[in-house]
């Protein structure tokens, strides 16, 4: 059996792994989710966790039957040779809105801000930054149609990448309009593309019938050439008065908070549930086609899923793409935290005692111990390798006296400390 992970998946590895780069570092991965947690929870978002698989019908209704995700990229869940109509979630929003509706979260203070992170699955052609199992940090707000909520969502997304230290990011902001604006735009696109039917890819011919706007999102080079030749007018030109007022209000807030963005009149996004505000977060080194993240308003989604009318907005970024951008910018992580103290026994008889002292300290600090007896030189080297601030030795003399021989690694200073006083002394000397 080949020891090989499935195509389009990643292992995120601990520090010290051979040839570890930042984009597969587990500590970097955790740093991204910890940073997102800090920023989003300071902003009032509550953590929520939903299943990794959902009813296929829910995803289809939510994401949209004409999207690439639903048409080509869904992983069915099989068991005992059959499938119960479930798919691995390709994104988080549909499941999260389902959870909101099913669990009566409407009763919580509104608007309700939620965030989650976890794996998403899309059976895509694997390439740089495009995986089959990837992770998203996802922020969603339910219960308000106020433009202020849109602007705050964008601010939070920018704040997460800022706190990660990324500088080469750009927000591209647009609007998909209201459903009637989208109908007008689709009618325009149908008229424009129909005379060129033979030049469109098979997929886009189908899109022309179901949802012409999806043609603009096509990955086919031929389609993109035709789009450029026809000088297709952007969605933004078709906004109705209400959607335009909303868009201007979002811009007004962002301008007043000095959040930099560019208006991207042709933004379409790859999912069907969007209305009005839509944006993407791009990065200079990740390539024009691959966004670090994206989001938008989806006021019609709850109703589409069978619930009451509930306005909503949110965004997600791809954790692996963020890591790739951090790697490209040469960012470094905060220093790894090794144990504050490493405790080694000098003889086999003292190993259980070393373990007991370490376990006792763990309620207030990081403490580790050696599973085998070690000579002092080896114990100090081991403590250093693990990043310990202190190394403590326990031999038969120390065991008899109820003490440890403690070394402060940075200064080399050594002293004998009663076990009962160890915790206070270590906490008082943290570096
Ligand atoms: P999305 O634009 O499909 O939006 O995905 C958001 C981000 O997930 C992308 O910008 C990218 O960073 C990452 N991503 C997507 N596909 C892949 C892939 N195959 N490999 C690696 N990373 C990927 C959504 O999923 C929406 N649910 C966002 C949202 C939340 N809208 C409203 N609320």
Coordinates of C-alpha atoms and ligand atoms in Angstrom, one line a residue:
X1 CA 0.0 0.0 0.0
X2 CA 1.4 3.4 -1.0
X3 CA 1.9 5.8 1.9
X4 CA 0.4 8.7 0.2
X5 CA -2.3 11.2 1.2
X6 CA -5.2 11.7 -1.1
X7 CA -4.7 14.1 -4.0
X8 CA -5.5 17.7 -3.2
X9 CA -5.1 17.3 0.6
X10 CA -2.5 18.5 3.0
X11 CA -0.8 17.4 6.2
X12 CA -0.1 20.2 8.5
X13 CA 3.0 19.3 10.5
X14 CA 4.5 20.0 13.8
X15 CA 7.7 22.1 14.3
X16 CA 10.9 20.3 13.6
X17 CA 9.4 18.2 10.8
X18 CA 11.9 17.8 7.9
X19 CA 11.8 20.7 5.3
X20 CA 8.9 22.4 7.1
X21 CA 7.6 25.4 5.2
X22 CA 5.2 27.9 6.7
X23 CA 2.3 26.8 4.4
X24 CA 2.2 23.3 5.8
X25 CA 3.2 24.2 9.4
X26 CA 0.6 23.2 11.9
X27 CA 1.7 26.0 14.2
X28 CA 1.1 28.5 11.4
X29 CA -2.3 26.9 10.7
X30 CA -3.2 27.3 14.4
X31 CA -1.8 30.8 14.5
X32 CA -4.2 31.8 11.6
X33 CA -7.3 30.3 13.3
X34 CA -6.2 31.7 16.8
X35 CA -5.8 35.2 15.2
X36 CA -9.2 34.9 13.5
X37 CA -10.8 33.7 16.8
X38 CA -9.3 36.7 18.7
X39 CA -10.4 39.3 16.1
X40 CA -13.8 37.9 15.5
X41 CA -14.7 37.2 19.2
X42 CA -13.6 40.7 20.1
X43 CA -16.1 41.8 17.5
X44 CA -18.8 39.9 19.2
X45 CA -18.9 36.8 17.1
X46 CA -19.8 33.4 18.8
X47 CA -18.2 30.2 17.7
X48 CA -20.4 27.6 16.1
X49 CA -19.6 24.1 14.7
X50 CA -21.8 22.3 12.2
X51 CA -21.5 18.9 10.5
X52 CA -18.9 18.2 7.8
X53 CA -21.7 16.6 5.7
X54 CA -25.1 18.0 4.9
X55 CA -28.0 17.0 2.8
X56 CA -27.1 17.3 -0.9
X57 CA -30.4 19.1 -1.5
X58 CA -29.6 21.8 1.1
X59 CA -26.2 22.5 -0.6
X60 CA -27.8 22.5 -4.0
X61 CA -30.5 25.0 -3.0
X62 CA -28.1 27.1 -1.1
X63 CA -25.1 27.3 -3.4
X64 CA -27.1 27.1 -6.6
X65 CA -27.7 24.3 -9.2
X66 CA -25.8 26.2 -12.0
X67 CA -22.6 26.7 -10.1
X68 CA -19.5 24.6 -10.7
X69 CA -19.5 23.6 -7.1
X70 CA -22.8 21.8 -7.4
X71 CA -22.5 20.6 -11.0
X72 CA -18.9 19.2 -10.7
X73 CA -17.3 19.4 -7.4
X74 CA -19.5 17.7 -4.8
X75 CA -18.2 14.7 -2.9
X76 CA -21.1 12.3 -2.2
X77 CA -21.0 10.5 1.1
X78 CA -21.2 6.7 0.6
X79 CA -21.7 4.1 3.3
X80 CA -22.3 0.3 2.8
X81 CA -22.3 0.9 -0.9
X82 CA -25.2 3.3 -0.8
X83 CA -25.5 7.0 -0.2
X84 CA -28.1 8.7 1.8
X85 CA -28.2 11.9 -0.2
X86 CA -25.4 13.6 1.7
X87 CA -22.4 15.5 0.5
X88 CA -19.2 16.7 2.2
X89 CA -19.8 20.4 2.7
X90 CA -18.1 22.5 -0.1
X91 CA -18.6 25.6 2.0
X92 CA -19.9 26.6 5.3
X93 CA -22.7 29.1 4.7
X94 CA -25.6 26.8 3.7
X95 CA -25.0 24.5 6.7
X96 CA -24.6 27.4 9.1
X97 CA -27.9 29.1 8.0
X98 CA -29.6 25.7 8.3
X99 CA -28.3 25.4 11.9
X100 CA -29.5 28.9 12.6
X101 CA -33.0 28.1 11.3
X102 CA -33.3 24.6 12.8
X103 CA -32.1 25.5 16.3
X104 CA -34.2 28.7 16.7
X105 CA -31.1 31.0 17.0
X106 CA -33.4 33.8 15.9
X107 CA -34.2 34.2 19.6
X108 CA -30.6 35.3 20.4
X109 CA -29.8 39.0 20.3
X110 CA -30.0 40.2 16.7
X111 CA -28.0 40.6 14.5
X112 CA -26.3 37.4 15.5
X113 CA -22.7 37.1 14.6
X114 CA -21.2 33.7 14.2
X115 CA -17.9 32.3 13.2
X116 CA -16.5 28.9 12.5
X117 CA -13.5 27.2 10.9
X118 CA -12.9 23.7 9.5
X119 CA -12.4 21.6 6.5
X120 CA -14.4 22.1 3.2
X121 CA -14.4 19.7 0.3
X122 CA -14.5 20.4 -3.4
X123 CA -13.5 17.9 -6.1
X124 CA -11.5 20.5 -8.1
X125 CA -8.6 20.2 -10.5
X126 CA -5.7 20.4 -8.1
X127 CA -3.2 23.2 -8.6
X128 CA -1.4 25.8 -6.5
X129 CA -3.7 27.0 -3.8
X130 CA -6.6 24.8 -5.1
X131 CA -7.2 21.8 -3.0
X132 CA -9.9 19.1 -2.6
X133 CA -9.8 19.4 1.2
X134 CA -9.1 22.9 2.3
X135 CA -10.0 24.9 5.4
X136 CA -12.0 28.0 5.8
X137 CA -12.5 30.6 8.5
X138 CA -16.1 31.6 8.1
X139 CA -17.9 34.6 9.6
X140 CA -21.7 35.1 9.2
X141 CA -24.1 37.7 10.5
X142 CA -27.9 36.9 10.5
X143 CA -30.8 39.2 11.1
X144 CA -29.8 42.6 9.7
X145 CA -29.9 44.2 6.2
X146 CA -28.1 47.3 7.5
X147 CA -25.2 48.4 5.3
X148 CA -23.2 49.0 8.5
X149 CA -23.2 45.2 9.1
X150 CA -21.7 44.8 5.6
X151 CA -19.0 47.3 6.3
X152 CA -18.2 45.8 9.7
X153 CA -17.9 42.3 8.1
X154 CA -15.3 43.7 5.6
X155 CA -13.5 45.5 8.3
X156 CA -13.2 42.3 10.4
X157 CA -11.9 40.4 7.4
X158 CA -9.2 43.0 6.7
X159 CA -8.4 43.2 10.4
X160 CA -7.7 39.4 10.6
X161 CA -5.2 39.6 7.7
X162 CA -3.7 42.8 9.1
X163 CA -3.1 41.1 12.6
X164 CA -1.5 38.2 10.7
X165 CA 1.0 40.8 9.3
X166 CA -0.1 40.5 5.6
X167 CA 0.4 43.7 3.7
X168 CA -0.1 42.7 0.0
X169 CA -3.8 42.4 0.2
X170 CA -6.5 44.2 -1.7
X171 CA -10.3 44.3 -1.2
X172 CA -12.3 44.3 -4.4
X173 CA -15.8 45.4 -3.8
X174 CA -18.9 45.2 -6.0
X175 CA -22.5 44.5 -5.9
X176 CA -24.6 41.7 -7.4
X177 CA -27.8 43.8 -7.1
X178 CA -31.2 42.6 -6.1
X179 CA -32.9 39.6 -7.8
X180 CA -34.7 41.9 -10.3
X181 CA -31.4 43.6 -11.2
X182 CA -29.9 40.2 -11.8
X183 CA -32.8 39.2 -14.0
X184 CA -32.2 42.4 -16.1
X185 CA -28.5 41.6 -16.3
X186 CA -29.1 38.0 -17.3
X187 CA -31.5 39.1 -20.0
X188 CA -28.8 41.4 -21.3
X189 CA -26.2 38.7 -21.2
X190 CA -28.5 36.2 -22.9
X191 CA -29.0 38.6 -25.8
X192 CA -25.3 39.3 -26.0
X193 CA -24.0 35.7 -26.0
X194 CA -26.8 34.0 -28.0
X195 CA -25.3 35.0 -31.4
X196 CA -22.0 33.5 -30.3
X197 CA -23.4 30.2 -29.1
X198 CA -20.9 28.1 -31.1
X199 CA -17.9 29.8 -29.5
X200 CA -19.1 29.1 -26.0
X201 CA -17.8 26.0 -24.1
X202 CA -20.4 23.3 -23.5
X203 CA -20.7 24.3 -19.9
X204 CA -21.4 27.9 -20.8
X205 CA -24.0 27.0 -23.3
X206 CA -25.8 25.3 -20.5
X207 CA -25.1 28.4 -18.3
X208 CA -26.7 30.6 -21.0
X209 CA -30.0 28.8 -20.4
X210 CA -29.9 28.4 -16.6
X211 CA -28.0 31.4 -15.3
X212 CA -26.0 33.5 -17.9
X213 CA -24.1 35.4 -15.2
X214 CA -22.2 32.2 -14.4
X215 CA -20.5 32.5 -17.9
X216 CA -18.5 35.4 -16.6
X217 CA -17.2 33.1 -13.9
X218 CA -16.1 30.4 -16.4
X219 CA -12.6 28.8 -16.1
X220 CA -12.5 28.2 -19.9
X221 CA -9.9 30.3 -21.8
X222 CA -12.2 30.4 -24.9
X223 CA -15.1 31.8 -22.9
X224 CA -12.9 34.4 -21.3
X225 CA -11.6 35.5 -24.7
X226 CA -15.1 35.9 -26.0
X227 CA -16.1 37.9 -22.8
X228 CA -13.2 40.3 -23.4
X229 CA -14.1 40.7 -27.1
X230 CA -17.7 41.4 -26.5
X231 CA -16.8 44.2 -23.9
X232 CA -19.5 42.8 -21.6
X233 CA -21.0 45.5 -19.4
X234 CA -20.5 44.8 -15.7
X235 CA -23.2 43.9 -13.2
X236 CA -22.7 47.2 -11.4
X237 CA -24.1 49.1 -14.4
X238 CA -27.4 47.3 -13.8
X239 CA -28.0 48.0 -10.1
X240 CA -31.4 49.3 -9.2
X241 CA -31.9 52.3 -7.0
X242 CA -32.1 50.4 -3.7
X243 CA -29.1 48.2 -4.3
X244 CA -27.1 51.3 -5.4
X245 CA -28.1 53.2 -2.3
X246 CA -27.0 50.2 -0.2
X247 CA -23.7 50.0 -2.0
X248 CA -23.0 53.7 -1.5
X249 CA -23.8 53.3 2.2
X250 CA -21.3 50.4 2.5
X251 CA -18.7 52.5 0.7
X252 CA -19.4 55.5 2.9
X253 CA -18.7 53.5 6.1
X254 CA -15.5 52.0 4.7
X255 CA -14.3 55.4 3.6
X256 CA -15.0 56.9 7.0
X257 CA -13.0 54.0 8.7
X258 CA -10.2 54.4 6.1
X259 CA -10.6 50.8 4.9
X260 CA -8.9 50.6 1.5
X261 CA -10.8 48.9 -1.3
X262 CA -11.2 49.0 -5.0
X263 CA -14.5 49.0 -6.7
X264 CA -14.6 45.9 -9.0
X265 CA -17.7 46.5 -11.2
X266 CA -17.5 42.9 -12.6
X267 CA -17.4 40.9 -9.5
X268 CA -19.8 37.9 -9.8
X269 CA -18.6 35.4 -7.1
X270 CA -18.9 31.6 -7.7
X271 CA -22.1 31.0 -5.6
X272 CA -25.7 31.8 -6.4
X273 CA -27.0 33.0 -3.0
X274 CA -25.5 36.5 -3.1
X275 CA -27.4 39.7 -3.3
X276 CA -26.2 43.3 -3.2
X277 CA -22.7 43.6 -1.5
X278 CA -20.1 41.1 -2.8
X279 CA -16.3 41.3 -2.4
X280 CA -13.1 39.4 -2.6
X281 CA -9.8 39.7 -0.9
X282 CA -6.9 39.3 -3.3
X283 CA -3.2 39.0 -2.8
X284 CA -0.4 40.2 -5.1
X285 CA 1.4 36.8 -5.0
X286 CA -1.4 34.3 -5.1
X287 CA -2.5 35.0 -8.7
X288 CA -5.4 37.0 -10.2
X289 CA -7.8 34.0 -10.3
X290 CA -7.3 32.9 -6.7
X291 CA -8.8 35.0 -4.0
X292 CA -7.6 34.7 -0.4
X293 CA -11.2 35.1 0.6
X294 CA -14.6 36.3 -0.5
X295 CA -18.0 37.1 0.8
X296 CA -21.3 38.9 0.3
X297 CA -24.8 39.5 1.4
X298 CA -27.4 36.6 1.0
X299 CA -30.7 38.0 2.1
X300 CA -32.7 35.4 0.1
X301 CA -30.9 32.3 1.4
X302 CA -32.9 31.5 4.5
X303 CA -36.1 31.6 2.6
X304 CA -34.6 29.5 -0.2
X305 CA -33.8 26.9 2.4
X306 CA -37.4 26.8 3.7
X307 CA -37.1 29.3 6.6
X308 CA -38.6 32.8 7.1
X309 CA -37.1 35.8 5.4
X310 CA -33.8 36.5 7.2
X311 CA -31.2 38.9 5.9
X312 CA -27.6 37.6 6.2
X313 CA -24.1 38.4 5.1
X314 CA -20.7 36.8 5.6
X315 CA -17.3 35.9 4.3
X316 CA -14.8 33.1 4.3
X317 CA -11.1 32.9 3.7
X318 CA -9.1 29.9 2.7
X319 CA -6.6 29.1 5.5
X320 CA -4.2 27.4 3.1
X321 CA -4.2 30.4 0.8
X322 CA -3.6 32.7 3.7
X323 CA -0.6 30.5 4.7
X324 CA 0.7 30.6 1.1
X325 CA 0.5 34.4 1.2
X326 CA 2.2 34.6 4.5
X327 CA 4.9 32.3 3.2
X328 CA 5.3 34.5 0.1
X329 CA 5.6 37.6 2.2
X330 CA 8.3 35.9 4.3
X331 CA 6.3 36.4 7.5
X332 CA 7.5 34.7 10.7
X333 CA 5.4 33.2 13.5
X334 CA 5.5 34.2 17.1
X335 CA 8.2 32.1 19.0
X336 CA 7.1 28.6 19.7
X337 CA 6.4 27.9 23.4
X338 CA 8.4 25.0 24.7
X339 CA 7.9 23.7 28.3
X340 CA 8.8 26.3 30.9
X341 CA 10.4 23.4 32.8
X342 CA 11.8 20.1 31.8
X343 CA 12.3 17.6 34.6
X344 CA 14.7 14.7 34.3
X345 CA 15.4 11.8 36.6
X346 CA 19.0 10.7 37.0
X347 CA 18.1 7.1 38.0
X348 CA 15.3 4.8 36.9
X349 CA 13.9 4.8 40.4
X350 CA 13.3 8.6 40.2
X351 CA 11.5 8.6 36.9
X352 CA 8.0 8.3 38.5
X353 CA 8.8 11.1 40.9
X354 CA 10.0 13.4 38.0
X355 CA 6.7 12.6 36.3
X356 CA 4.7 13.3 39.4
X357 CA 6.4 16.7 40.0
X358 CA 5.8 17.7 36.3
X359 CA 2.1 16.6 36.4
X360 CA 1.7 18.6 39.6
X361 CA 3.0 21.8 38.0
X362 CA 0.8 21.5 34.9
X363 CA -2.2 23.1 36.5
X364 CA -0.3 26.4 36.4
X365 CA 2.5 26.1 33.8
X366 CA 3.9 24.1 30.9
X367 CA 6.0 21.2 32.3
X368 CA 7.4 18.2 30.7
X369 CA 9.5 15.2 31.9
X370 CA 11.9 12.5 30.6
X371 CA 10.5 9.0 30.4
X372 CA 13.9 7.4 30.9
X373 CA 16.8 8.4 33.3
X374 CA 19.3 10.8 31.8
X375 CA 22.8 11.9 32.7
X376 CA 22.9 15.7 33.6
X377 CA 24.5 16.7 30.3
X378 CA 21.9 14.8 28.2
X379 CA 19.1 16.2 30.4
X380 CA 20.3 19.8 29.8
X381 CA 20.6 19.2 26.1
X382 CA 17.1 17.7 26.0
X383 CA 15.7 20.7 27.9
X384 CA 17.3 23.1 25.5
X385 CA 16.0 21.1 22.4
X386 CA 12.5 21.4 23.8
X387 CA 12.8 25.1 24.4
X388 CA 12.6 24.8 28.2
X389 CA 13.4 27.9 30.3
X390 CA 14.5 25.7 33.2
X391 CA 15.7 22.1 33.5
X392 CA 15.3 20.3 36.8
X393 CA 17.2 17.2 37.8
X394 CA 16.1 14.6 40.4
X395 CA 18.7 12.1 41.6
X396 CA 18.6 10.0 44.8
X397 CA 20.0 12.9 47.0
X398 CA 17.2 15.2 45.7
X399 CA 14.6 12.5 46.1
X400 CA 15.7 11.9 49.7
X401 CA 15.8 15.7 50.5
X402 CA 12.5 16.5 48.7
X403 CA 14.3 19.0 46.3
X404 CA 15.2 19.3 42.7
X405 CA 18.5 20.6 41.2
X406 CA 17.2 23.5 39.0
X407 CA 19.1 25.1 36.2
X408 CA 18.1 28.4 34.5
X409 CA 19.0 27.6 30.9
X410 CA 19.8 31.1 29.7
X411 CA 22.0 32.2 32.6
X412 CA 23.4 28.8 33.6
X413 CA 22.6 29.6 37.2
X414 CA 21.9 26.5 39.3
X415 CA 20.3 26.0 42.7
X416 CA 18.6 23.4 44.9
X417 CA 14.9 24.1 45.4
X418 CA 12.4 22.3 47.6
X419 CA 9.7 20.7 45.5
X420 CA 7.0 22.6 47.4
X421 CA 8.6 26.0 46.5
X422 CA 9.2 25.1 42.8
X423 CA 6.0 26.4 41.3
X424 CA 6.3 29.8 43.0
X425 CA 10.0 30.2 42.0
X426 CA 9.4 29.1 38.3
X427 CA 6.4 31.5 37.9
X428 CA 8.5 34.3 39.3
X429 CA 11.3 33.8 36.7
X430 CA 9.4 33.4 33.4
X431 CA 12.3 34.0 30.9
Ligands
LIG1 P1 -15.7 31.0 -1.8 O1 -15.3 32.2 -2.6 O2 -16.2 29.9 -2.7 O3 -16.8 31.5 -0.8 O4 -14.6 30.5 -0.9 C1 -13.9 31.3 0.0 C2 -12.4 31.1 0.0 O5 -12.2 29.7 0.3 C3 -11.7 31.3 -1.3 O6 -11.5 32.7 -1.5 C4 -10.5 30.5 -1.1 O7 -9.5 31.2 -0.3 C5 -10.9 29.3 -0.3 N1 -11.1 28.2 -1.3 C6 -12.2 28.0 -2.0 N2 -12.0 26.8 -2.8 C7 -10.8 26.4 -2.5 C8 -9.9 25.3 -2.9 N3 -10.4 24.4 -3.7 N4 -8.7 25.2 -2.4 C9 -8.2 26.1 -1.5 N5 -9.0 27.1 -1.0 C10 -10.2 27.3 -1.5 C11 -17.5 30.7 0.0 O8 -17.2 29.5 0.3 C12 -18.6 31.4 0.8 N6 -19.3 30.4 1.7 C13 -18.1 32.6 1.6 C14 -19.2 33.3 2.3 C15 -19.5 33.2 3.6 N7 -20.1 34.0 1.7 C16 -21.0 34.5 2.6 N8 -20.6 33.9 3.8

